[in-house]
Amino acid sequence: MGRAAISQFLILSNSSPRLSSSLYCGGLRSKYLKRPGFIRHNRAMNGDNGAGFRCCCSVSLSQPAAPETSSSSVRKRIVSGVQPTGAVHLGNYLGAIKNWIALQITLPYDTQQLSKATRNTAAIYLACGVDTTKASVFVQSHVRAHVELMWLLSSATPIGWLNRMIQFKEKSLKAGDENVGVALLTYPVLMASDILLYQSDFVPVGEDQKQHLELTRELAERVNYLYGGRKWKKLGGRSGAIFKVPEPLIPPAGARVMSLTDGLSKMSKSAPSDLSRINLLDPKDVIANKIKRCKTDSFPGLEFDNPERPECNNLLSIYQLISSKTKEEVAHECRDMNWGTFKTLLTDALVDHLHPIQIRYEEIISDPAYLDGVLTEGANKAGAIADATLNNVYQAMGFLRR
């Protein structure tokens, strides 16, 4: 089963994301949280609620590869990833690219197109504004420590935890047993490896990834309990926790973008009709046609949060996110508009917003040496951090190293 996710590091500074101290999902909270003397500390920082927090992105190889006492002066690391399909739409941009929802390839794919799609995805994300002087972008399969740690974590993962994963149940039911590989079942363990390798402080999550992040947190606590502390010290280690337990980074409200043809379904590249989504590389006339033909309703005026008007709420939310206006400003501006007037407004806003991204994408994809250099440098930086964590895990688990 192939896998070549695009990943990046972010180190938080200046202001803070909104934190959630617990994501109890599917009964995964383990007995290790309850044992005497085991206290989990939430790392909170002063700042705004996350709706407009600023990320200063970098990789620091001198940063310790293990937990230390946190303070407001210590920069925080975010690790996240995306599926390299090569086709990135508006929902990915407003949700995944801005909030970095972690995804992996776990279902059948076109082997002839994977390499090209990986490069295209990297180019699109760079075009969207990822600053390579402050963030390390790399192809996950270029850092072998990911699969090594996954194997080690698998030995500590109860099969019952994986059987409860909602995405596995839904995707396996949809695809059928003959089309579902073991990778779909074990993918949450690989996702945990992706996160824990880099001693991440925060992980951006959407609704469909909360359960997987909770499993990651559970695995970190389980491994720390089974192999960390004095047990690790007896094997020559430094003692203490092997992994940081990452906190969820909750995206701003309204970042979930729905289909243009069904306001109750998430915008998705797997939807049969291309009319259901705005692709970031769609030309102006295609965007105009999709907005012109998108589903609306017959109610007068435009408004947010009316459960009887999901399409109206979705289109207004897209305009709000693209225009960087507040919800109140958009509600006031558009409340008396008809659909014809608003669709023209939305089309112009989308075209203006996406045009610079499309220009930058063409520049990047036409310079393969630059793109390869970015991915190579990112993998080298990531590998140095990942190897330090992996060596600690091997030592704590008692492996004889070469």
Short mmCIF file of C-alpha atoms in Angstrom, two decimals:
data_model
loop_
_atom_site.label_atom_id
_atom_site.label_comp_id
_atom_site.label_asym_id
_atom_site.label_seq_id
_atom_site.Cartn_x
_atom_site.Cartn_y
_atom_site.Cartn_z
CA MET A 1 0.00 0.00 0.00
CA GLY A 2 1.67 3.17 -1.14
CA ARG A 3 2.10 6.21 0.99
CA ALA A 4 3.81 9.52 0.29
CA ALA A 5 2.19 12.15 2.43
CA ILE A 6 3.38 15.75 2.40
CA SER A 7 4.30 16.89 5.91
CA GLN A 8 5.57 20.06 7.55
CA PHE A 9 6.79 21.48 10.85
CA LEU A 10 5.44 24.62 12.46
CA ILE A 11 6.86 26.23 15.58
CA LEU A 12 4.30 28.42 17.33
CA SER A 13 5.25 31.79 18.72
CA ASN A 14 3.69 35.18 19.52
CA SER A 15 0.12 34.05 20.22
CA SER A 16 -1.72 30.90 21.10
CA PRO A 17 -4.19 28.55 19.43
CA ARG A 18 -7.33 27.50 21.24
CA LEU A 19 -6.69 24.30 23.16
CA SER A 20 -8.88 21.43 24.20
CA SER A 21 -7.71 19.53 27.26
CA SER A 22 -9.55 16.34 26.38
CA LEU A 23 -10.95 14.62 23.31
CA TYR A 24 -12.56 11.55 24.85
CA CYS A 25 -13.65 9.46 21.87
CA GLY A 26 -14.88 5.89 21.61
CA GLY A 27 -13.94 4.89 25.14
CA LEU A 28 -10.21 5.12 24.46
CA ARG A 29 -9.23 6.73 27.77
CA SER A 30 -6.94 4.16 29.31
CA LYS A 31 -6.20 3.02 32.82
CA TYR A 32 -2.79 4.71 32.60
CA LEU A 33 -4.42 8.09 33.10
CA LYS A 34 -5.74 6.92 36.45
CA ARG A 35 -2.69 5.34 38.03
CA PRO A 36 -1.34 7.10 41.16
CA GLY A 37 1.30 9.72 40.50
CA PHE A 38 0.56 9.96 36.77
CA ILE A 39 -0.46 13.55 36.04
CA ARG A 40 -0.87 14.98 32.57
CA HIS A 41 -0.11 18.69 32.31
CA ASN A 42 -1.90 20.74 29.67
CA ARG A 43 0.40 23.30 28.09
CA ALA A 44 -1.59 26.53 27.90
CA MET A 45 -0.34 29.86 26.61
CA ASN A 46 -1.76 33.33 26.77
CA GLY A 47 -3.19 34.78 23.58
CA ASP A 48 -6.28 34.98 21.44
CA ASN A 49 -8.76 32.21 20.76
CA GLY A 50 -7.10 31.00 17.61
CA ALA A 51 -9.32 32.61 15.03
CA GLY A 52 -6.41 34.68 13.85
CA PHE A 53 -3.34 33.26 15.54
CA ARG A 54 -0.01 33.75 13.79
CA CYS A 55 2.44 30.91 13.22
CA CYS A 56 6.15 31.55 13.11
CA CYS A 57 7.26 28.41 11.31
CA SER A 58 10.67 26.81 11.71
CA VAL A 59 12.59 23.69 12.62
CA SER A 60 15.09 23.81 15.45
CA LEU A 61 17.48 20.88 15.46
CA SER A 62 18.82 22.03 18.81
CA GLN A 63 15.42 21.63 20.42
CA PRO A 64 15.29 18.64 22.77
CA ALA A 65 13.67 15.50 21.40
CA ALA A 66 11.84 14.89 24.65
CA PRO A 67 9.46 16.72 26.96
CA GLU A 68 10.76 19.53 29.11
CA THR A 69 9.09 21.98 31.43
CA SER A 70 6.94 24.22 29.29
CA SER A 71 6.80 27.98 29.62
CA SER A 72 5.44 30.87 27.63
CA SER A 73 8.94 31.57 26.28
CA VAL A 74 9.34 28.12 24.73
CA ARG A 75 8.30 27.85 21.11
CA LYS A 76 5.78 25.10 20.36
CA ARG A 77 6.01 22.59 17.52
CA ILE A 78 3.16 21.62 15.22
CA VAL A 79 3.41 18.62 12.90
CA SER A 80 0.81 17.90 10.26
CA GLY A 81 0.35 16.22 6.90
CA VAL A 82 -1.81 16.01 3.79
CA GLN A 83 -2.72 13.36 1.25
CA PRO A 84 -0.80 13.92 -2.02
CA THR A 85 -3.62 13.54 -4.53
CA GLY A 86 -2.45 16.49 -6.60
CA ALA A 87 -6.03 17.79 -6.72
CA VAL A 88 -6.55 20.41 -4.02
CA HIS A 89 -9.92 22.13 -3.68
CA LEU A 90 -11.29 25.05 -1.71
CA GLY A 91 -12.26 22.86 1.23
CA ASN A 92 -8.65 21.63 1.52
CA TYR A 93 -7.38 25.20 1.35
CA LEU A 94 -9.73 26.75 3.90
CA GLY A 95 -9.64 23.72 6.17
CA ALA A 96 -6.62 21.50 5.62
CA ILE A 97 -4.01 23.92 4.30
CA LYS A 98 -4.75 26.58 6.86
CA ASN A 99 -5.26 24.12 9.70
CA TRP A 100 -3.22 21.14 8.44
CA ILE A 101 -5.58 18.13 8.89
CA ALA A 102 -3.53 14.92 8.92
CA LEU A 103 -4.33 12.42 6.22
CA GLN A 104 -2.69 9.38 4.64
CA ILE A 105 -3.02 7.17 1.57
CA THR A 106 -4.63 3.93 2.71
CA LEU A 107 -6.90 2.97 -0.21
CA PRO A 108 -6.08 1.90 -3.78
CA TYR A 109 -4.37 4.56 -5.92
CA ASP A 110 -2.82 5.03 -9.36
CA THR A 111 0.84 4.04 -9.09
CA GLN A 112 1.69 5.84 -12.34
CA GLN A 113 0.37 9.12 -10.97
CA LEU A 114 1.52 9.02 -7.33
CA SER A 115 4.92 10.63 -7.88
CA LYS A 116 3.49 13.40 -10.05
CA ALA A 117 0.60 13.98 -7.65
CA THR A 118 3.02 14.24 -4.73
CA ARG A 119 5.04 16.95 -6.49
CA ASN A 120 1.87 18.79 -7.57
CA THR A 121 0.52 18.74 -4.02
CA ALA A 122 3.78 20.08 -2.61
CA ALA A 123 3.79 22.85 -5.24
CA ILE A 124 0.22 23.87 -4.44
CA TYR A 125 0.91 24.04 -0.72
CA LEU A 126 4.03 26.11 -1.26
CA ALA A 127 2.05 28.38 -3.58
CA CYS A 128 -0.53 28.88 -0.84
CA GLY A 129 2.09 30.56 1.31
CA VAL A 130 4.12 27.98 3.23
CA ASP A 131 7.39 29.81 3.88
CA THR A 132 10.31 27.41 3.37
CA THR A 133 12.61 29.64 5.41
CA LYS A 134 10.40 29.05 8.42
CA ALA A 135 8.84 25.63 7.80
CA SER A 136 10.24 22.30 6.68
CA VAL A 137 8.14 20.59 4.02
CA PHE A 138 8.97 16.99 3.16
CA VAL A 139 7.62 13.80 1.64
CA GLN A 140 6.88 11.39 4.44
CA SER A 141 8.26 8.33 2.68
CA HIS A 142 11.64 10.11 2.48
CA VAL A 143 11.99 9.76 6.27
CA ARG A 144 12.16 6.04 7.06
CA ALA A 145 11.76 6.55 10.79
CA HIS A 146 7.99 6.88 10.24
CA VAL A 147 7.46 3.23 9.33
CA GLU A 148 10.01 2.00 11.88
CA LEU A 149 8.24 3.76 14.73
CA MET A 150 4.88 2.57 13.43
CA TRP A 151 6.05 -1.04 13.79
CA LEU A 152 7.26 -0.44 17.33
CA LEU A 153 4.01 1.30 18.29
CA SER A 154 1.99 -1.52 16.74
CA SER A 155 3.36 -3.90 19.36
CA ALA A 156 1.87 -1.69 22.07
CA THR A 157 -1.49 -1.01 20.37
CA PRO A 158 -4.48 -3.14 21.47
CA ILE A 159 -6.38 -4.37 18.42
CA GLY A 160 -9.61 -3.33 20.12
CA TRP A 161 -8.57 0.32 19.89
CA LEU A 162 -8.20 0.04 16.11
CA ASN A 163 -11.44 -1.86 15.64
CA ARG A 164 -13.30 1.08 17.19
CA MET A 165 -11.99 3.61 14.67
CA ILE A 166 -15.00 5.12 12.91
CA GLN A 167 -13.18 5.94 9.66
CA PHE A 168 -12.05 2.33 9.27
CA LYS A 169 -15.60 1.09 9.71
CA GLU A 170 -17.03 3.58 7.24
CA LYS A 171 -14.37 3.21 4.53
CA SER A 172 -14.15 -0.56 4.73
CA LEU A 173 -17.92 -0.85 4.48
CA LYS A 174 -17.94 1.44 1.45
CA ALA A 175 -15.01 -0.17 -0.37
CA GLY A 176 -15.68 -3.82 0.49
CA ASP A 177 -13.37 -6.35 2.13
CA GLU A 178 -11.55 -7.28 -1.09
CA ASN A 179 -10.53 -3.66 -1.68
CA VAL A 180 -9.43 -2.84 1.85
CA GLY A 181 -5.86 -3.47 2.92
CA VAL A 182 -4.46 -3.88 6.41
CA ALA A 183 -3.04 -0.35 6.06
CA LEU A 184 -6.53 1.10 6.50
CA LEU A 185 -6.87 -0.62 9.87
CA THR A 186 -3.38 0.27 11.08
CA TYR A 187 -3.27 3.77 9.58
CA PRO A 188 -4.06 5.44 12.95
CA VAL A 189 -0.85 3.86 14.32
CA LEU A 190 1.11 5.30 11.42
CA MET A 191 -0.53 8.66 12.04
CA ALA A 192 0.55 8.40 15.67
CA SER A 193 4.08 7.70 14.49
CA ASP A 194 3.97 10.77 12.24
CA ILE A 195 3.09 12.96 15.22
CA LEU A 196 5.09 11.41 18.05
CA LEU A 197 8.37 11.23 16.10
CA TYR A 198 8.67 15.00 16.27
CA GLN A 199 7.68 15.51 19.91
CA SER A 200 4.78 17.65 18.73
CA ASP A 201 3.11 20.13 21.05
CA PHE A 202 0.02 20.64 18.90
CA VAL A 203 -1.75 18.82 16.07
CA PRO A 204 -4.40 20.56 13.92
CA VAL A 205 -7.51 18.40 13.82
CA GLY A 206 -10.92 18.49 12.18
CA GLU A 207 -14.03 16.58 13.20
CA ASP A 208 -13.02 13.48 11.22
CA GLN A 209 -9.58 13.26 12.89
CA LYS A 210 -10.37 13.83 16.56
CA GLN A 211 -10.66 10.13 17.30
CA HIS A 212 -7.32 9.39 15.65
CA LEU A 213 -5.57 12.11 17.65
CA GLU A 214 -7.03 10.74 20.86
CA LEU A 215 -5.59 7.34 19.97
CA THR A 216 -2.22 9.03 19.41
CA ARG A 217 -2.41 10.58 22.86
CA GLU A 218 -3.38 7.24 24.37
CA LEU A 219 -0.48 5.50 22.66
CA ALA A 220 1.99 8.12 23.89
CA GLU A 221 0.75 7.68 27.46
CA ARG A 222 0.78 3.90 27.16
CA VAL A 223 4.36 3.73 25.83
CA ASN A 224 5.54 6.26 28.41
CA TYR A 225 4.02 4.09 31.14
CA LEU A 226 5.25 0.74 29.81
CA TYR A 227 8.80 1.76 28.86
CA GLY A 228 9.57 5.23 30.22
CA GLY A 229 10.64 6.58 33.58
CA ARG A 230 12.89 4.42 35.77
CA LYS A 231 12.54 1.45 33.40
CA TRP A 232 14.17 3.47 30.65
CA LYS A 233 16.86 4.80 33.00
CA LYS A 234 17.89 1.25 33.94
CA LEU A 235 18.60 0.66 30.23
CA GLY A 236 20.87 3.68 30.06
CA GLY A 237 18.25 6.24 29.11
CA ARG A 238 17.58 9.60 30.63
CA SER A 239 14.32 8.45 32.33
CA GLY A 240 11.15 10.54 32.17
CA ALA A 241 8.63 10.47 29.33
CA ILE A 242 9.65 9.09 25.95
CA PHE A 243 6.99 11.02 24.04
CA LYS A 244 5.28 14.35 24.50
CA VAL A 245 1.51 13.97 24.63
CA PRO A 246 0.29 16.41 21.94
CA GLU A 247 -2.64 18.75 22.38
CA PRO A 248 -5.32 19.25 19.73
CA LEU A 249 -5.25 22.50 17.79
CA ILE A 250 -8.90 23.29 17.10
CA PRO A 251 -9.45 25.13 13.80
CA PRO A 252 -11.48 28.35 13.77
CA ALA A 253 -15.23 27.94 13.62
CA GLY A 254 -16.55 28.04 10.09
CA ALA A 255 -13.50 26.48 8.41
CA ARG A 256 -15.50 23.41 7.35
CA VAL A 257 -16.45 23.92 3.70
CA MET A 258 -19.41 22.03 2.31
CA SER A 259 -20.28 20.84 -1.19
CA LEU A 260 -21.61 23.31 -3.76
CA THR A 261 -24.31 20.81 -4.71
CA ASP A 262 -25.31 19.71 -1.19
CA GLY A 263 -24.92 22.01 1.80
CA LEU A 264 -25.05 19.05 4.19
CA SER A 265 -22.08 17.17 2.66
CA LYS A 266 -18.43 18.08 3.06
CA MET A 267 -16.65 19.38 -0.05
CA SER A 268 -14.68 16.38 -1.29
CA LYS A 269 -12.45 15.43 -4.20
CA SER A 270 -14.05 11.98 -4.18
CA ALA A 271 -17.49 13.36 -5.02
CA PRO A 272 -18.57 12.19 -8.50
CA SER A 273 -19.33 15.67 -9.84
CA ASP A 274 -16.60 18.27 -10.23
CA LEU A 275 -19.34 20.89 -9.92
CA SER A 276 -19.46 20.13 -6.18
CA ARG A 277 -16.08 21.77 -5.48
CA ILE A 278 -13.84 24.69 -6.37
CA ASN A 279 -10.37 23.40 -7.22
CA LEU A 280 -7.56 25.80 -6.43
CA LEU A 281 -6.32 25.63 -10.02
CA ASP A 282 -9.73 26.13 -11.64
CA PRO A 283 -9.62 28.96 -14.22
CA LYS A 284 -11.88 31.98 -13.92
CA ASP A 285 -14.58 30.75 -16.29
CA VAL A 286 -14.82 27.38 -14.52
CA ILE A 287 -15.19 29.04 -11.13
CA ALA A 288 -17.89 31.34 -12.49
CA ASN A 289 -19.80 28.40 -13.97
CA LYS A 290 -19.63 26.37 -10.77
CA ILE A 291 -20.87 29.24 -8.62
CA LYS A 292 -23.59 30.06 -11.15
CA ARG A 293 -24.85 26.45 -11.06
CA CYS A 294 -24.40 25.77 -7.33
CA LYS A 295 -27.42 24.80 -5.27
CA THR A 296 -29.36 27.60 -3.55
CA ASP A 297 -32.88 28.07 -2.14
CA SER A 298 -35.97 30.23 -2.64
CA PHE A 299 -35.95 32.08 0.69
CA PRO A 300 -35.73 35.90 0.55
CA GLY A 301 -32.44 37.51 1.55
CA LEU A 302 -29.32 35.74 2.80
CA GLU A 303 -28.52 34.62 6.35
CA PHE A 304 -26.18 32.49 8.43
CA ASP A 305 -27.12 29.58 10.70
CA ASN A 306 -30.61 28.83 9.47
CA PRO A 307 -30.84 25.00 9.61
CA GLU A 308 -33.35 25.11 6.76
CA ARG A 309 -30.79 26.87 4.54
CA PRO A 310 -27.54 24.83 4.63
CA GLU A 311 -26.45 25.99 1.16
CA CYS A 312 -26.93 29.62 2.09
CA ASN A 313 -24.88 29.22 5.25
CA ASN A 314 -22.12 27.42 3.32
CA LEU A 315 -21.82 30.02 0.55
CA LEU A 316 -21.82 32.90 3.02
CA SER A 317 -19.15 31.11 5.06
CA ILE A 318 -16.98 30.65 1.97
CA TYR A 319 -17.30 34.35 1.19
CA GLN A 320 -16.46 35.23 4.79
CA LEU A 321 -13.31 33.08 4.78
CA ILE A 322 -12.13 34.22 1.35
CA SER A 323 -12.74 37.91 2.03
CA SER A 324 -11.30 37.80 5.59
CA LYS A 325 -14.35 39.68 6.82
CA THR A 326 -16.11 38.97 10.08
CA LYS A 327 -19.33 37.01 10.18
CA GLU A 328 -21.16 40.14 11.30
CA GLU A 329 -19.76 42.18 8.40
CA VAL A 330 -20.82 39.55 5.85
CA ALA A 331 -24.26 39.17 7.40
CA HIS A 332 -24.82 42.94 7.20
CA GLU A 333 -23.42 43.23 3.66
CA CYS A 334 -25.42 40.36 2.18
CA ARG A 335 -28.67 40.19 4.13
CA ASP A 336 -30.77 41.97 1.47
CA MET A 337 -29.00 40.54 -1.61
CA ASN A 338 -30.61 38.19 -4.10
CA TRP A 339 -28.75 35.10 -5.28
CA GLY A 340 -27.73 36.62 -8.60
CA THR A 341 -26.01 39.58 -6.98
CA PHE A 342 -24.34 37.46 -4.32
CA LYS A 343 -23.05 34.83 -6.76
CA THR A 344 -21.30 37.56 -8.76
CA LEU A 345 -19.78 38.91 -5.55
CA LEU A 346 -18.62 35.46 -4.47
CA THR A 347 -17.19 34.60 -7.89
CA ASP A 348 -15.14 37.80 -8.03
CA ALA A 349 -13.84 37.21 -4.48
CA LEU A 350 -12.80 33.64 -5.30
CA VAL A 351 -11.08 34.57 -8.56
CA ASP A 352 -9.19 37.46 -6.94
CA HIS A 353 -8.10 35.29 -4.02
CA LEU A 354 -6.98 32.25 -6.02
CA HIS A 355 -5.27 34.07 -8.91
CA PRO A 356 -1.99 34.79 -7.04
CA ILE A 357 -1.88 31.18 -5.83
CA GLN A 358 -2.28 29.90 -9.38
CA ILE A 359 0.51 32.15 -10.67
CA ARG A 360 2.86 31.05 -7.91
CA TYR A 361 1.98 27.38 -8.52
CA GLU A 362 2.98 27.64 -12.18
CA GLU A 363 6.29 29.21 -11.17
CA ILE A 364 7.06 26.43 -8.68
CA ILE A 365 5.97 23.47 -10.80
CA SER A 366 8.02 24.76 -13.74
CA ASP A 367 11.16 24.77 -11.58
CA PRO A 368 11.67 21.11 -10.55
CA ALA A 369 15.14 21.79 -9.16
CA TYR A 370 13.71 24.29 -6.67
CA LEU A 371 10.88 21.96 -5.64
CA ASP A 372 13.19 18.97 -5.23
CA GLY A 373 15.55 21.12 -3.19
CA VAL A 374 12.77 22.18 -0.82
CA LEU A 375 11.65 18.59 -0.28
CA THR A 376 15.21 17.29 0.19
CA GLU A 377 16.10 19.98 2.72
CA GLY A 378 12.85 19.36 4.57
CA ALA A 379 13.47 15.60 4.74
CA ASN A 380 17.00 16.14 6.04
CA LYS A 381 15.82 18.40 8.86
CA ALA A 382 12.92 16.11 9.70
CA GLY A 383 15.14 13.05 9.65
CA ALA A 384 17.53 14.47 12.22
CA ILE A 385 14.70 15.04 14.71
CA ALA A 386 12.93 11.76 13.90
CA ASP A 387 16.08 9.67 14.32
CA ALA A 388 16.70 11.10 17.80
CA THR A 389 13.21 10.07 18.92
CA LEU A 390 13.44 6.67 17.24
CA ASN A 391 16.76 5.87 18.92
CA ASN A 392 15.23 6.70 22.31
CA VAL A 393 12.32 4.34 21.63
CA TYR A 394 14.60 1.49 20.55
CA GLN A 395 16.67 1.98 23.70
CA ALA A 396 13.65 2.19 26.03
CA MET A 397 12.14 -0.97 24.49
CA GLY A 398 15.37 -2.88 25.04
CA PHE A 399 16.55 -3.39 21.47
CA LEU A 400 20.21 -4.16 20.79
CA ARG A 401 21.43 -1.41 18.47
CA ARG A 402 24.20 -1.68 15.92
#
